[in-house]
Tab-separated table of C-alpha atoms in Angstrom:
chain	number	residue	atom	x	y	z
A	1	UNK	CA	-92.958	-48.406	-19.938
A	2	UNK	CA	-91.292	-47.719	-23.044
A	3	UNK	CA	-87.694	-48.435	-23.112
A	4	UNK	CA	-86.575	-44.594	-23.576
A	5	UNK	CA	-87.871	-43.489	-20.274
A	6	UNK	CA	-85.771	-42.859	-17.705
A	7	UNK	CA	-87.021	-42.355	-13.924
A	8	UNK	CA	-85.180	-39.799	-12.732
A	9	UNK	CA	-85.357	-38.866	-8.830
A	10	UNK	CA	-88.273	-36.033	-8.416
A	11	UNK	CA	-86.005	-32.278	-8.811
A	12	UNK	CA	-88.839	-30.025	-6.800
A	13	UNK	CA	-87.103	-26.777	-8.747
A	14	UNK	CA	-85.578	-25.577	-11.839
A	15	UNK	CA	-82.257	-25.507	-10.139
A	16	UNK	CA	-82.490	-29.198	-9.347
A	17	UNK	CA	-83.497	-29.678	-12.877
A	18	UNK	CA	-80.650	-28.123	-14.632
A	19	UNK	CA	-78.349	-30.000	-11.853
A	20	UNK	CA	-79.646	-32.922	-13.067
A	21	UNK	CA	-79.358	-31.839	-16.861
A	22	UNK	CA	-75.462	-30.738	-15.965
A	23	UNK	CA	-74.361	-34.393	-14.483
A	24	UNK	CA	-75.830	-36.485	-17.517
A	25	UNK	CA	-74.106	-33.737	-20.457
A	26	UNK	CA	-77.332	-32.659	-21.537
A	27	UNK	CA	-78.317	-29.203	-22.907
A	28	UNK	CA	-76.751	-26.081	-24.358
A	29	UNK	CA	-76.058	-24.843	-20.802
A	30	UNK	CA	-79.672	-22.228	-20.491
A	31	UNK	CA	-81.970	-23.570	-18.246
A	32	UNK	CA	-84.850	-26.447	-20.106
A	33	UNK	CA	-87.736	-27.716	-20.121
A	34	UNK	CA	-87.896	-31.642	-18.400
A	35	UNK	CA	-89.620	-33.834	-21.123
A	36	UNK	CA	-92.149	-35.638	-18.945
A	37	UNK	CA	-93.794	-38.421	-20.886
A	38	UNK	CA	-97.078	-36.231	-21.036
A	39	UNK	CA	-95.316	-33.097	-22.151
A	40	UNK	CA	-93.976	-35.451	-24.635
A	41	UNK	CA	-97.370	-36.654	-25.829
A	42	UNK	CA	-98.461	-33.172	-25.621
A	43	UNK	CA	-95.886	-31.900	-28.109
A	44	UNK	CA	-96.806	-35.146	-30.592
A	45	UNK	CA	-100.475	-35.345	-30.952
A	46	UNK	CA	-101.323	-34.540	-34.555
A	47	UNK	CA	-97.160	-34.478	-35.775
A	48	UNK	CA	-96.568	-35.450	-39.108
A	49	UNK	CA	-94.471	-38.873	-40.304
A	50	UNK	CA	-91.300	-37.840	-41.187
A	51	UNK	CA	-88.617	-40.733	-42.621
A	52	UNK	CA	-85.454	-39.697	-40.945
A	53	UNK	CA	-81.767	-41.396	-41.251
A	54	UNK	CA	-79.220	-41.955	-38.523
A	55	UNK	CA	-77.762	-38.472	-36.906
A	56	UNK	CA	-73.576	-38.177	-37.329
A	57	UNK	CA	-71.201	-38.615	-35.602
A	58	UNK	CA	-73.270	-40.661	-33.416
A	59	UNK	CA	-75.057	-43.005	-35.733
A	60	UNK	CA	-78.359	-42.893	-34.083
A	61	UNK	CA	-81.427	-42.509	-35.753
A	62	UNK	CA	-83.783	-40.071	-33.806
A	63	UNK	CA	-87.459	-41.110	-33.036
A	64	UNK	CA	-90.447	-38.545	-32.872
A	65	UNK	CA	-90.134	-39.261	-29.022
A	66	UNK	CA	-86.250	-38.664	-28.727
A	67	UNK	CA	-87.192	-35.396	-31.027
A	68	UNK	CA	-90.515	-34.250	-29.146
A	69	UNK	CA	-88.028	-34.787	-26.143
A	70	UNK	CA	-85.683	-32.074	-27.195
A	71	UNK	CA	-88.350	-29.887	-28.367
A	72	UNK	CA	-89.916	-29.573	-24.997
A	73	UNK	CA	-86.457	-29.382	-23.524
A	74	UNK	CA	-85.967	-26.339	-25.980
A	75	UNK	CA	-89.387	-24.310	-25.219
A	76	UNK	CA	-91.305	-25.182	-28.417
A	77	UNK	CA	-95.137	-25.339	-28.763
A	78	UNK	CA	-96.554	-28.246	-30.747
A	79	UNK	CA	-97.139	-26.283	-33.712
A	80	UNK	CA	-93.190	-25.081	-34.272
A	81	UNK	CA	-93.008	-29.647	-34.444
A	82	UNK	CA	-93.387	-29.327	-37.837
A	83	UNK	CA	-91.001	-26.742	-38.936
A	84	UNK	CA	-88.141	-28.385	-36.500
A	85	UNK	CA	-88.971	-32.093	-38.210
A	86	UNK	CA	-88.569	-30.160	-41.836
A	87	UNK	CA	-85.127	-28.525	-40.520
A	88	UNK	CA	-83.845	-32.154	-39.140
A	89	UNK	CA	-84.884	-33.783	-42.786
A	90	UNK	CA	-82.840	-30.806	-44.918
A	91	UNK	CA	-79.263	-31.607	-42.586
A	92	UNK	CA	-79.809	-34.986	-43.415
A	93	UNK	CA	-79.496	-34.501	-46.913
A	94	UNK	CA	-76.109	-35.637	-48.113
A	95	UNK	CA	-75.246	-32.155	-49.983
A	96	UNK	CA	-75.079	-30.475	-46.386
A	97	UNK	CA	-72.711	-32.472	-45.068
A	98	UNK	CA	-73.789	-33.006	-41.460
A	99	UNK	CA	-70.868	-34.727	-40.362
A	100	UNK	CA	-68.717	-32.666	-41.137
A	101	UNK	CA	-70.325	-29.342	-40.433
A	102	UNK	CA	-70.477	-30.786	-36.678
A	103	UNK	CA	-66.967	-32.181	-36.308
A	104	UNK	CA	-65.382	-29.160	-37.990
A	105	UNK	CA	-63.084	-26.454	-36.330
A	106	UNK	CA	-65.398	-24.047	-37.988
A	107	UNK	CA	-67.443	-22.226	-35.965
A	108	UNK	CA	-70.972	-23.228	-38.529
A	109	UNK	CA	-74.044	-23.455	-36.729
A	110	UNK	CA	-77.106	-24.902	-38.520
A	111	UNK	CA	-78.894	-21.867	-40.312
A	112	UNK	CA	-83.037	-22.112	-40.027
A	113	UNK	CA	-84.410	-19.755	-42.805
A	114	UNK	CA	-88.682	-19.867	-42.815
A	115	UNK	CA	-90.338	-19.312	-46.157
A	116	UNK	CA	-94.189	-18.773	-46.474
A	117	UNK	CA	-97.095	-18.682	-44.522
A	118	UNK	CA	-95.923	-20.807	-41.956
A	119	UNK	CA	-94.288	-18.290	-40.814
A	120	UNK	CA	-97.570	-16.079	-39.447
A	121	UNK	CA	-98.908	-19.200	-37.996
A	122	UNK	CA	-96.278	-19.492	-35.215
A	123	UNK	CA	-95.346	-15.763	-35.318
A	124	UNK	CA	-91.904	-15.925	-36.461
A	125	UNK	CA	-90.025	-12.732	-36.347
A	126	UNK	CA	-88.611	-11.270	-39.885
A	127	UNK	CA	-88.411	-7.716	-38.982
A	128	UNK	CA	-86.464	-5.685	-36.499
A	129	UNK	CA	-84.149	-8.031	-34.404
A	130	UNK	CA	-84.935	-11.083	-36.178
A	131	UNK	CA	-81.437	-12.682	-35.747
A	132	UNK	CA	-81.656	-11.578	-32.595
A	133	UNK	CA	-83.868	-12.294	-29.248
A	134	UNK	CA	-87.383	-11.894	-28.446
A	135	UNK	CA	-89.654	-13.974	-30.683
A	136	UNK	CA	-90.281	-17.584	-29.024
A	137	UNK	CA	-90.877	-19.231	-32.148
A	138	UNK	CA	-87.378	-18.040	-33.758
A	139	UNK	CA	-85.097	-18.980	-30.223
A	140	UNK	CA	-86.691	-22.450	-29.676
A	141	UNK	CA	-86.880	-23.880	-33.147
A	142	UNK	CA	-83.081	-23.101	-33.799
A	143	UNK	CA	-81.986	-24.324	-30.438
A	144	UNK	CA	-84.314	-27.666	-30.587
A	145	UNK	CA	-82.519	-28.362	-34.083
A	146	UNK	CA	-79.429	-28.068	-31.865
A	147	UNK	CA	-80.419	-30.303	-28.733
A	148	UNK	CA	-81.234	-32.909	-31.167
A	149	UNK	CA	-77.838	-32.656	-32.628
A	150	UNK	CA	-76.260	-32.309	-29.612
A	151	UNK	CA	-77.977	-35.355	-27.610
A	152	UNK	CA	-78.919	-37.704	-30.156
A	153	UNK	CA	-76.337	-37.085	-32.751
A	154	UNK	CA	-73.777	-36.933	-29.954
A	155	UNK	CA	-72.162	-33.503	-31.273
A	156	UNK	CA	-70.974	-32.429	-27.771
A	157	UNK	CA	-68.540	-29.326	-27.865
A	158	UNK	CA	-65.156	-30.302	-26.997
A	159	UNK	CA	-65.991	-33.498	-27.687
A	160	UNK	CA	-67.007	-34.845	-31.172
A	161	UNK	CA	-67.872	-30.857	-31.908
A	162	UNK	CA	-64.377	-29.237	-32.229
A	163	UNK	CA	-65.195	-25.645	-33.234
A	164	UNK	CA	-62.137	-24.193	-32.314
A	165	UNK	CA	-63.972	-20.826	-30.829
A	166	UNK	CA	-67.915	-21.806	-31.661
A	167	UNK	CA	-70.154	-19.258	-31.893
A	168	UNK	CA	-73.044	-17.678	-30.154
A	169	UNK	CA	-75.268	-18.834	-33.371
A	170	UNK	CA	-74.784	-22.450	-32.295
A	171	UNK	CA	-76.924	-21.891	-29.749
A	172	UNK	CA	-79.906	-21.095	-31.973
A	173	UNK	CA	-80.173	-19.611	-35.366
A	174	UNK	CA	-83.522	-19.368	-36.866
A	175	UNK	CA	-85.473	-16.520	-38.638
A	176	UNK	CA	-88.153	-16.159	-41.209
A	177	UNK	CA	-87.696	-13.804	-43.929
A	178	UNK	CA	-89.638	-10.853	-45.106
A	179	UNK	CA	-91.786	-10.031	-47.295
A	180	UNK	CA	-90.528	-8.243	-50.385
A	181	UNK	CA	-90.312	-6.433	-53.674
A	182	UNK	CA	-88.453	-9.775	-54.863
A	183	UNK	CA	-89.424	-13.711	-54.729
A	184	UNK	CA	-88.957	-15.274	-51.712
A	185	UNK	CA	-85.732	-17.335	-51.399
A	186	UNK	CA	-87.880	-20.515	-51.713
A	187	UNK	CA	-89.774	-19.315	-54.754
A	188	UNK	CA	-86.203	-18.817	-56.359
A	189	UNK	CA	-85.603	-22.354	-55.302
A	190	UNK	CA	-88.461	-23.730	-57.365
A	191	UNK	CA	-90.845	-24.380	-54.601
A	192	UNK	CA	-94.366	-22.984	-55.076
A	193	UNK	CA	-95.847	-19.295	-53.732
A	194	UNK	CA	-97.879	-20.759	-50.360
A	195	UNK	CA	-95.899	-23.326	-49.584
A	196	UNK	CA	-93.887	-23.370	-45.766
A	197	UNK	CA	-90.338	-24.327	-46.694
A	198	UNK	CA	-87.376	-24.324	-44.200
A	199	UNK	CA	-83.717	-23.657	-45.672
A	200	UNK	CA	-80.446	-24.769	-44.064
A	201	UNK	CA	-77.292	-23.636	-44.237
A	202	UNK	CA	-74.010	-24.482	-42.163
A	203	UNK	CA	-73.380	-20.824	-41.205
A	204	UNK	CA	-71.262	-18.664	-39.824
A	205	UNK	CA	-72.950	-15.794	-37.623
A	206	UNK	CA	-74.511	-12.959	-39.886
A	207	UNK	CA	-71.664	-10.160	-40.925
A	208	UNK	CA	-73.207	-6.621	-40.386
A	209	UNK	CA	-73.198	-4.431	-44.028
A	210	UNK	CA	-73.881	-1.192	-42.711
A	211	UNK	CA	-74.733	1.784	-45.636
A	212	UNK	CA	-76.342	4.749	-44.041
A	213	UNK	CA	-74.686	6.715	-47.104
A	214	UNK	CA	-75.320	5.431	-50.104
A	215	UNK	CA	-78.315	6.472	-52.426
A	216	UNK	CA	-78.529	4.032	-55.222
A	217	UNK	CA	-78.371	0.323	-55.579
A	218	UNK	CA	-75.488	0.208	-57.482
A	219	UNK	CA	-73.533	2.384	-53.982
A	220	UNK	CA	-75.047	-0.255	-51.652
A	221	UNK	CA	-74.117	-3.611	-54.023
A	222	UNK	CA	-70.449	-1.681	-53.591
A	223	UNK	CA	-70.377	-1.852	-49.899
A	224	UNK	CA	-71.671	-5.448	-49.934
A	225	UNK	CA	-68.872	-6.659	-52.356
A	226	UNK	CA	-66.319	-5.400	-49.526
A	227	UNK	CA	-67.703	-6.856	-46.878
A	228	UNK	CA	-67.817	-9.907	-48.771
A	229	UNK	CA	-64.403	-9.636	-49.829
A	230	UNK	CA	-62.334	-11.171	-46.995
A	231	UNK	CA	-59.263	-13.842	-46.686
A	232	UNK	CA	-61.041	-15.046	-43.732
A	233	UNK	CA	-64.223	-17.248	-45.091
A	234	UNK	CA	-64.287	-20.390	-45.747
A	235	UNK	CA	-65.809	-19.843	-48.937
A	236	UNK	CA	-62.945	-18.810	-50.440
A	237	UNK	CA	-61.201	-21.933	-50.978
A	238	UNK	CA	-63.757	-24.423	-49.357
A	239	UNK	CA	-66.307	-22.607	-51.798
A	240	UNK	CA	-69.617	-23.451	-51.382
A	241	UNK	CA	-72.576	-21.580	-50.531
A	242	UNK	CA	-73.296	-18.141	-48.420
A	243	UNK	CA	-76.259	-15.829	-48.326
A	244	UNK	CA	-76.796	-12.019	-48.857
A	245	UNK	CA	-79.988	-11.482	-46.213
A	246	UNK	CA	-80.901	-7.638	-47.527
A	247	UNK	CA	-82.361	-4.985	-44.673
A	248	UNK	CA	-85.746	-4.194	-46.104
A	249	UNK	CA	-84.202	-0.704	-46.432
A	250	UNK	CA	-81.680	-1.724	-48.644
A	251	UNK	CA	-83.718	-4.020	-50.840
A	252	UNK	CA	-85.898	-1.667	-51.523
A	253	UNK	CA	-83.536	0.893	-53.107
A	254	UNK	CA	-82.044	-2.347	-55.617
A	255	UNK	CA	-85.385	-3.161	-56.399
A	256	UNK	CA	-86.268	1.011	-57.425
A	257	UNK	CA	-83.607	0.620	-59.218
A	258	UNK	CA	-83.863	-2.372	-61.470
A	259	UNK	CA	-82.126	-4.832	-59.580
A	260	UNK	CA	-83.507	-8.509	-59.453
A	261	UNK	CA	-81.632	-11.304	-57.494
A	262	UNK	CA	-79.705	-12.780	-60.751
A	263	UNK	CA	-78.424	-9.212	-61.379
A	264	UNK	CA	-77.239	-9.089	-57.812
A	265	UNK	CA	-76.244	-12.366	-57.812
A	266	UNK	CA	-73.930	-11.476	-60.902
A	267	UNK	CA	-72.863	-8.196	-60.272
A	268	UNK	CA	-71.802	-9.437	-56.844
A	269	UNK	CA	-70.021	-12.311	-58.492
A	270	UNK	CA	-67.814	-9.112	-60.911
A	271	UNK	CA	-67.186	-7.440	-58.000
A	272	UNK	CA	-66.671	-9.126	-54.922
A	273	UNK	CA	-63.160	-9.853	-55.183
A	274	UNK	CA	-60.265	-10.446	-52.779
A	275	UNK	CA	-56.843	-9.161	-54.337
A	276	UNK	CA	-54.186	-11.508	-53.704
A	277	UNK	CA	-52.260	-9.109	-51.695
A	278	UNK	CA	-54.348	-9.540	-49.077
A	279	UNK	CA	-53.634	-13.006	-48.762
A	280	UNK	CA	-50.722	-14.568	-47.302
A	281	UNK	CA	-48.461	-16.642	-49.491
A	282	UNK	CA	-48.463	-19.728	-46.921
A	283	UNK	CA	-52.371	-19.596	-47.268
A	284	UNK	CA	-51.661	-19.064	-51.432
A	285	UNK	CA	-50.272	-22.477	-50.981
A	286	UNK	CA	-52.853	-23.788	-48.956
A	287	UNK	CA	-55.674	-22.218	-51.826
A	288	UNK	CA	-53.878	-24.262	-54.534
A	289	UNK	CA	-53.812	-27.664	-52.688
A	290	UNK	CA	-57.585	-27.128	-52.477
A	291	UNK	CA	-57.435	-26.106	-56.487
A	292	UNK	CA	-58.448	-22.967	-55.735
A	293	UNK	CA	-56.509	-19.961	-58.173
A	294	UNK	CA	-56.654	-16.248	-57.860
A	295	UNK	CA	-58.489	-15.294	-61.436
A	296	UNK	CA	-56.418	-11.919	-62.433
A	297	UNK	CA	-55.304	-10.214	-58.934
A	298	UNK	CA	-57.999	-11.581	-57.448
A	299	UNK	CA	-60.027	-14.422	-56.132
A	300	UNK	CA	-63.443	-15.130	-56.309
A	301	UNK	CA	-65.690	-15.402	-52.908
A	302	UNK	CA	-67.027	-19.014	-53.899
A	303	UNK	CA	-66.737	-21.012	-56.962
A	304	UNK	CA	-70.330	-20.049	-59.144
A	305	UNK	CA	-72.729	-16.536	-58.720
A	306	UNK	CA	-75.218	-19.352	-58.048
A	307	UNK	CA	-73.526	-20.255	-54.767
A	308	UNK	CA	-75.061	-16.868	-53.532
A	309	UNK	CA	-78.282	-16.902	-51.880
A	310	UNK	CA	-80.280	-14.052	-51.254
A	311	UNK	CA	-83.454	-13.225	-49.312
A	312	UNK	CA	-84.455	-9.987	-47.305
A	313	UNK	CA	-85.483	-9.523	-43.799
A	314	UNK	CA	-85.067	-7.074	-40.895
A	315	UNK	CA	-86.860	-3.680	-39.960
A	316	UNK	CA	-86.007	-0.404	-39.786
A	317	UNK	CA	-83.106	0.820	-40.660
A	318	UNK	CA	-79.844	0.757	-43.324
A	319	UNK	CA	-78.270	-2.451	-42.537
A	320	UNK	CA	-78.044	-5.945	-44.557
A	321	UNK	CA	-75.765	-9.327	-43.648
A	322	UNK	CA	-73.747	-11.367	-45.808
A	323	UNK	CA	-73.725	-15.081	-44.231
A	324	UNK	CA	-70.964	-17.154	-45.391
A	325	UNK	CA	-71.095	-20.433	-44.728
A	326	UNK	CA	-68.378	-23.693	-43.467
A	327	UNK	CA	-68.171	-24.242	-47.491
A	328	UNK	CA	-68.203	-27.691	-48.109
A	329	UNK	CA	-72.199	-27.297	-47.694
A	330	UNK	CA	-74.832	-26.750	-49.694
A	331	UNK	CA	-78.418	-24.710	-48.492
A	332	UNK	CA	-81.112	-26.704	-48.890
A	333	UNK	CA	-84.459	-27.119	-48.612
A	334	UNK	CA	-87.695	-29.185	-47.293
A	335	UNK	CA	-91.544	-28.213	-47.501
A	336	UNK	CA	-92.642	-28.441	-43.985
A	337	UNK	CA	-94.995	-31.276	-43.516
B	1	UNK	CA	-90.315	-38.384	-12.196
B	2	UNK	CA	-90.171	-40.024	-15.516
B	3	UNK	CA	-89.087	-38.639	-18.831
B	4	UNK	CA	-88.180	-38.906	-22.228
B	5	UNK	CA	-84.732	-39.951	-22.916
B	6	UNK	CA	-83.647	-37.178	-25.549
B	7	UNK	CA	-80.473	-38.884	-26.256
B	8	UNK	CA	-82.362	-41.840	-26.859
B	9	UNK	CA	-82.930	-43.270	-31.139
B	10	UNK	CA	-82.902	-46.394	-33.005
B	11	UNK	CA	-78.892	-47.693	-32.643
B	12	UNK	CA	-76.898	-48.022	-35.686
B	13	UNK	CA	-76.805	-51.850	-36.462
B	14	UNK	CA	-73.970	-53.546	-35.536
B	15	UNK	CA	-70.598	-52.510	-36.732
B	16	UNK	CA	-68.535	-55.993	-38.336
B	17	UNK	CA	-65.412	-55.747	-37.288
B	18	UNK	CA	-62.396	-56.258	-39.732
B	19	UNK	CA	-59.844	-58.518	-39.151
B	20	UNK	CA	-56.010	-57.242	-40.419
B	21	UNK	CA	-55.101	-59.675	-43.190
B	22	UNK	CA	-52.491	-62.353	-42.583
B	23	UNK	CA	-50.272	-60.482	-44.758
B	24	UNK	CA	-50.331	-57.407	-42.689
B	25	UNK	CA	-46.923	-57.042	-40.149
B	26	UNK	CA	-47.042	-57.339	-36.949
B	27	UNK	CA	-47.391	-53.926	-35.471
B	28	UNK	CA	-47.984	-52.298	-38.844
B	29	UNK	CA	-48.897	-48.166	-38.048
B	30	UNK	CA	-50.696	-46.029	-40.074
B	31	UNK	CA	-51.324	-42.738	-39.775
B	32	UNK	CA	-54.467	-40.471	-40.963
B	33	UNK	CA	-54.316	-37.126	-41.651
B	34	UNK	CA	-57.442	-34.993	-41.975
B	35	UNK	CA	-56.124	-32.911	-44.694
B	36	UNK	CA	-55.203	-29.529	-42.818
B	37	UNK	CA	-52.022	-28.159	-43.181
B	38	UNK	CA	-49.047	-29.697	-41.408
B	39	UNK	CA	-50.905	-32.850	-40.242
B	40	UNK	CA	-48.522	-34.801	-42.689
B	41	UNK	CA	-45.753	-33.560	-41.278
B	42	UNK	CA	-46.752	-34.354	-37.630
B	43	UNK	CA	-47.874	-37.795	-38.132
B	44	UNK	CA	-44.822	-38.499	-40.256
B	45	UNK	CA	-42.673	-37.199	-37.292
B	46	UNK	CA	-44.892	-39.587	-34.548
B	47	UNK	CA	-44.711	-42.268	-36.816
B	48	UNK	CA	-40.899	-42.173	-37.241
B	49	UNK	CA	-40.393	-41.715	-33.137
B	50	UNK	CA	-42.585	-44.450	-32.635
B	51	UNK	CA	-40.371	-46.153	-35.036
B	52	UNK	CA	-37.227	-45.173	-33.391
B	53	UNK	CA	-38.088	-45.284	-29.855
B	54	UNK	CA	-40.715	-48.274	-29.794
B	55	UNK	CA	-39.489	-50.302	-32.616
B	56	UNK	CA	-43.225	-49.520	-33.758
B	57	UNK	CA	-43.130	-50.392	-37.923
B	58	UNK	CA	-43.624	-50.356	-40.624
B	59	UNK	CA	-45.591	-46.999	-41.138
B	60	UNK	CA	-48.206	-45.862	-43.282
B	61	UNK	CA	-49.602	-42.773	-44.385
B	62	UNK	CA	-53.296	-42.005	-45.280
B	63	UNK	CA	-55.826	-39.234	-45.719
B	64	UNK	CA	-59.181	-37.948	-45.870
B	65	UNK	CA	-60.099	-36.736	-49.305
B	66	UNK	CA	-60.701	-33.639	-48.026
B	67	UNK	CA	-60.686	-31.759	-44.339
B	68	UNK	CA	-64.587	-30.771	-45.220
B	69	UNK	CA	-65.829	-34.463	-44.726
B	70	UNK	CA	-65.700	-37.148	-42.231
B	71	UNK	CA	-63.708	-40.534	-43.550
B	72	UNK	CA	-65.554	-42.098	-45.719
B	73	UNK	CA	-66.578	-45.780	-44.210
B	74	UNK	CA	-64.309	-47.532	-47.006
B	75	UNK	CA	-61.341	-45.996	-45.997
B	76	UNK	CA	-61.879	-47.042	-42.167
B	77	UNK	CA	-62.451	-50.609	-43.379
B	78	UNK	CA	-59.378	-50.446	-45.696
B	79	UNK	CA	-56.971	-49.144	-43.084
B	80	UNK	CA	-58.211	-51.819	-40.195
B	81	UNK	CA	-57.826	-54.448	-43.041
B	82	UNK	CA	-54.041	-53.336	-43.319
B	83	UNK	CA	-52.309	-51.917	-40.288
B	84	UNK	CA	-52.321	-52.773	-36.718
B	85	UNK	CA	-52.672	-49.175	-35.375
B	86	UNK	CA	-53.748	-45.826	-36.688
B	87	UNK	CA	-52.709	-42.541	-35.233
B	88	UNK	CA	-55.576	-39.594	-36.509
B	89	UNK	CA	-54.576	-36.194	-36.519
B	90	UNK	CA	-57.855	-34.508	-35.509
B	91	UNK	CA	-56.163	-31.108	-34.510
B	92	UNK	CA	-55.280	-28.260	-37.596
């Protein structure tokens, strides 16, 4: 018997089962899966080696049992192993900040974004609804990267996780994005065309841009620069990184008319501006202490044009999101294995 | 019916714990803010009722670098090296 196994008294229904899950502080609170030691060995047979550090706040390092453990718990399939073990690997990078991303009052969940042809393989949704439910691949992966945070990195809400209001992305936020008239997010990142890459992000839910009305790129680039324009974010004095996910609709007008990603990028960077008047002097204060200055009558949404990530996905229709992030983050990246 | 443990990992290896120098005085309090606004002021207002009321002293006052990061290891090791007590202001 391997020494994490734990014989647990016989539950004869899913009621008993999420009883059981309630009295130990396990799950998200949605019913899961119980990871028997041969749905366990199901969900590993043929997984890749993955070298993987020590979980905050917690401190313990995860095992491809305690993960296969949460992935069954979650709903996954043995092929979404993969993708999950990439996602795990890019929050462990230092530059995203996993500590403190989980500890924060923020309400940040972890962001999955699925490059390449991966994403046919498990049928990940980036079309109509795809931050949304109904695609089994998209719900589980995001809410297995969370069980494993939750039970083996110990980030328990109310607990050592003290979002002040959370947020219903912390219960799973994964998607895949599109294919488009531009590179794909991870081809801008320097990763090759083919490869399977997963992107994290500590985000904030996606904020709807809506622009039924406009006709040109250069009308729908205005309505994103307002929506990105708000006292609110953390990126406006934590800086750091967000990401402009464009409706296939609207990417398709920028891209008709000239627009690439660095033009976005810095026309977005020109424009998107908060005037100071929209921000109280007692947070002015607060801006400075983090050395963070208005430039003019108004302050930037992050500290670089880089800082803004861009990708498209979505279906039908005239809406985009602008996804800021808990700021003192970075996205990154990991080829799935 | 047996299962996987999905809390279960390899344990962090054992923390060393350390000792508050000779030097320190008895009692000595510190207290860490996490950077948001106001915790200064509240921990320098529980450290001087602590002072008043519980003869509780001398106190300190730290910080996180910033509220965006956890305490960095070196700071934890250099406040249990010189006070007694810390008070951490986890609320904003």
């Amino acid at each position: 018997m391997n020494t994490d196994t734990l014989d647990l008294p016989e539950v004869d229904d899913a009621w008993a089962w999420m009883a059981a899950c309630e009295e130990r502080g396990w799950g998200d609170g949605l019913p899961t899966i119980p990871p028997t030691e041969e749905r366990v060995a199901t969900m590993l047979a043929g997984a890749p080696s993955v070298d993987l550090g020590p979980l905050p706040p917690r401190g313990v390092t995860p095992t491809l049992r305690s993960i296969a453990a949460n992935a069954v718990m979650a709903g996954c399939r043995p092929a979404d192993l993969p993708v999950l073990l990439a996602a795990i690997a890019a929050v462990q990078d230092e530059a995203y900040n996993l500590h403190g991303t989980l500890a924060t009052t923020h309400p940040c969940a972890p962001m999955v974004l699925v490059s390449g042809p991966v994403r046919e393989t498990l049928g990940l949704n980036s079309g109509g609804n795809c931050l949304g439910p109904g695609t089994r691949g998209n719900a589980v992966i995001g809410r297995a990267l969370s069980l494993v945070l939750l039970h083996v990195g110990g980030a328990r809400p109310g607990v050592l996780d003290r979002s002040t209001q959370g947020s219903p992305a912390k219960y799973t936020f994964c998607f895949a994005e599109a294919d488009s008239p531009f590179d794909p997010l991870a081809v801008q990142r320097g990763f090759a065309p083919g490869e399977s890459v997963v992107s994290v992000m500590a985000a904030e839910p996606p904020h709807n841009v809506n622009d039924h009305g406009s006709t040109t790129g250069a009308e729908i680039l205005l309505t994103v620069a307002g929506t990105m324009a708000q006292p609110g974010s953390n990126n406006v004095y934590v800086r750091g990184p967000h990401l402009l996910l464009l409706g296939p609709e609207h990417a398709a007008t920028l891209h008709r008319d000239g627009w690439t990603p660095a033009s976005i990028r810095a026309h977005l960077w020109e424009h998107a501006r908060i005037p100071v008047a929209h921000v109280s002097e007692g947070n002015r204060r607060q801006f400075v202490e983090w050395g963070v200055e208005p430039d003019g009558d108004a302050y930037t949404v992050s500290d670089a044009p880089e800082n803004l990530h861009l990708a498209v996905a979505g279906g039908a229709g005239k809406h985009s999101a602008w996804i800021p992030s808990f700021g003192g983050t970075a996205l990154v990246s990991r080829v799935v294995p | 019916m047996r299962i996987v443990d999905p809390t279960s990992g390899i344990a962090p290896s054992e923390t060393v714990a350390v000792a508050a120098s000779s030097g320190s005085p008895a009692g000595a309090l510190c207290g860490l803010s996490n950077s948001k606004p106001g915790a200064h002021d509240l921990l320098e207002a529980i450290g001087r009722r602590l002072a008043d009321d519980h003869g509780l002293g001398p106190h300190g006052l730290e910080a996180k670098p910033s509220a965006a990061v956890g305490a960095d290891p070196a700071l934890l090791d250099h406040l249990a090296a010189r006070y007694r007590l810390a008070v951490v202001a986890i609320g904003d």
